[in-house]
């Protein structure tokens, strides 16, 4: 597929088509159950990423998004109750 045709396809892609391509990449299958070839997976993934960039899809909704973790107090468990942290007292020893 030449770049001009691919570019035009991205510009004309509907949200429904985007969702189908995104699902196909995730499952490595077309909606009818046929497996995607490696080339199809690559092209679909590129189309999804380009669609997301051109349509300003929020970062947390993009394919491959991973929530960032910090090294601060929020990730240390500070403020988490003993029960939630798995440190509850053993009632069997009473």
mmCIF file of C-alpha atoms in Angstrom:
data_model
loop_
_atom_site.group_PDB
_atom_site.id
_atom_site.type_symbol
_atom_site.label_atom_id
_atom_site.label_comp_id
_atom_site.label_asym_id
_atom_site.label_seq_id
_atom_site.Cartn_x
_atom_site.Cartn_y
_atom_site.Cartn_z
ATOM 1 C CA UNK A 1 0.000 0.000 0.000
ATOM 2 C CA UNK A 2 1.551 3.300 -0.960
ATOM 3 C CA UNK A 3 1.840 6.115 1.584
ATOM 4 C CA UNK A 4 -0.768 8.327 -0.084
ATOM 5 C CA UNK A 5 -3.421 5.601 -0.011
ATOM 6 C CA UNK A 6 -2.560 4.695 3.592
ATOM 7 C CA UNK A 7 -2.682 8.356 4.621
ATOM 8 C CA UNK A 8 -6.097 8.787 2.979
ATOM 9 C CA UNK A 9 -7.362 5.638 4.708
ATOM 10 C CA UNK A 10 -6.322 7.037 8.115
ATOM 11 C CA UNK A 11 -8.059 10.355 7.398
ATOM 12 C CA UNK A 12 -11.298 8.590 6.385
ATOM 13 C CA UNK A 13 -11.276 6.027 9.209
ATOM 14 C CA UNK A 14 -14.402 6.073 11.380
ATOM 15 C CA UNK A 15 -14.374 5.433 15.138
ATOM 16 C CA UNK A 16 -16.114 2.089 14.481
ATOM 17 C CA UNK A 17 -13.362 0.956 12.098
ATOM 18 C CA UNK A 18 -10.723 2.163 14.575
ATOM 19 C CA UNK A 19 -12.359 0.065 17.327
ATOM 20 C CA UNK A 20 -12.446 -3.033 15.078
ATOM 21 C CA UNK A 21 -8.788 -2.638 14.113
ATOM 22 C CA UNK A 22 -7.798 -2.097 17.730
ATOM 23 C CA UNK A 23 -9.665 -5.257 18.750
ATOM 24 C CA UNK A 24 -8.142 -7.212 15.848
ATOM 25 C CA UNK A 25 -4.643 -6.230 16.962
ATOM 26 C CA UNK A 26 -5.395 -7.119 20.586
ATOM 27 C CA UNK A 27 -6.837 -10.550 19.704
ATOM 28 C CA UNK A 28 -4.686 -11.139 16.596
ATOM 29 C CA UNK A 29 -7.967 -12.154 14.893
ATOM 30 C CA UNK A 30 -10.468 -10.543 12.542
ATOM 31 C CA UNK A 31 -14.079 -10.315 13.789
ATOM 32 C CA UNK A 32 -14.897 -13.457 11.744
ATOM 33 C CA UNK A 33 -12.224 -15.446 13.633
ATOM 34 C CA UNK A 34 -9.491 -15.591 10.967
ATOM 35 C CA UNK A 35 -5.999 -14.958 12.344
ATOM 36 C CA UNK A 36 -4.122 -11.836 11.291
ATOM 37 C CA UNK A 37 -0.856 -12.399 9.476
ATOM 38 C CA UNK A 38 2.226 -10.665 10.856
ATOM 39 C CA UNK A 39 1.992 -8.101 8.058
ATOM 40 C CA UNK A 40 -1.693 -7.446 8.761
ATOM 41 C CA UNK A 41 -0.982 -7.024 12.467
ATOM 42 C CA UNK A 42 1.794 -4.542 11.721
ATOM 43 C CA UNK A 43 -0.355 -2.510 9.299
ATOM 44 C CA UNK A 44 -3.377 -2.505 11.634
ATOM 45 C CA UNK A 45 -1.248 -1.416 14.569
ATOM 46 C CA UNK A 46 0.303 1.386 12.538
ATOM 47 C CA UNK A 47 -3.160 2.499 11.407
ATOM 48 C CA UNK A 48 -4.454 2.487 14.996
ATOM 49 C CA UNK A 49 -1.473 4.483 16.287
ATOM 50 C CA UNK A 50 -1.719 7.028 13.458
ATOM 51 C CA UNK A 51 -5.491 7.368 13.981
ATOM 52 C CA UNK A 52 -4.932 7.983 17.705
ATOM 53 C CA UNK A 53 -2.313 10.645 17.002
ATOM 54 C CA UNK A 54 -4.355 12.461 14.348
ATOM 55 C CA UNK A 55 -7.585 12.356 16.344
ATOM 56 C CA UNK A 56 -5.993 13.297 19.662
ATOM 57 C CA UNK A 57 -7.206 10.191 21.478
ATOM 58 C CA UNK A 58 -6.462 10.695 25.205
ATOM 59 C CA UNK A 59 -3.236 8.996 26.233
ATOM 60 C CA UNK A 60 -4.916 6.651 28.716
ATOM 61 C CA UNK A 61 -7.208 5.317 25.942
ATOM 62 C CA UNK A 62 -4.432 4.605 23.435
ATOM 63 C CA UNK A 63 -3.288 1.149 22.465
ATOM 64 C CA UNK A 64 -0.417 -0.038 24.661
ATOM 65 C CA UNK A 65 -0.993 2.572 27.384
ATOM 66 C CA UNK A 66 0.574 1.720 30.734
ATOM 67 C CA UNK A 67 -0.171 3.828 33.777
ATOM 68 C CA UNK A 68 2.987 5.382 35.181
ATOM 69 C CA UNK A 69 3.964 4.512 38.725
ATOM 70 C CA UNK A 70 5.939 6.846 40.913
ATOM 71 C CA UNK A 71 8.461 6.240 43.640
ATOM 72 C CA UNK A 72 6.608 8.537 46.055
ATOM 73 C CA UNK A 73 4.365 7.793 48.991
ATOM 74 C CA UNK A 74 1.450 6.778 46.775
ATOM 75 C CA UNK A 75 3.277 3.672 45.607
ATOM 76 C CA UNK A 76 4.889 2.839 48.951
ATOM 77 C CA UNK A 77 1.694 1.698 50.626
ATOM 78 C CA UNK A 78 1.766 4.582 53.083
ATOM 79 C CA UNK A 79 -1.698 5.117 54.497
ATOM 80 C CA UNK A 80 -2.949 1.620 53.602
ATOM 81 C CA UNK A 81 -4.611 -0.198 56.504
ATOM 82 C CA UNK A 82 -2.957 -3.329 57.891
ATOM 83 C CA UNK A 83 -5.926 -5.431 56.750
ATOM 84 C CA UNK A 84 -5.634 -4.243 53.143
ATOM 85 C CA UNK A 85 -1.887 -4.726 53.203
ATOM 86 C CA UNK A 86 -2.326 -8.350 54.341
ATOM 87 C CA UNK A 87 -0.932 -7.672 57.785
ATOM 88 C CA UNK A 88 -4.084 -8.399 59.763
ATOM 89 C CA UNK A 89 -3.632 -10.151 63.065
ATOM 90 C CA UNK A 90 -3.873 -13.947 62.936
ATOM 91 C CA UNK A 91 -7.100 -14.779 64.805
ATOM 92 C CA UNK A 92 -6.184 -18.456 64.888
ATOM 93 C CA UNK A 93 -3.446 -17.889 67.481
ATOM 94 C CA UNK A 94 -5.750 -16.410 70.151
#
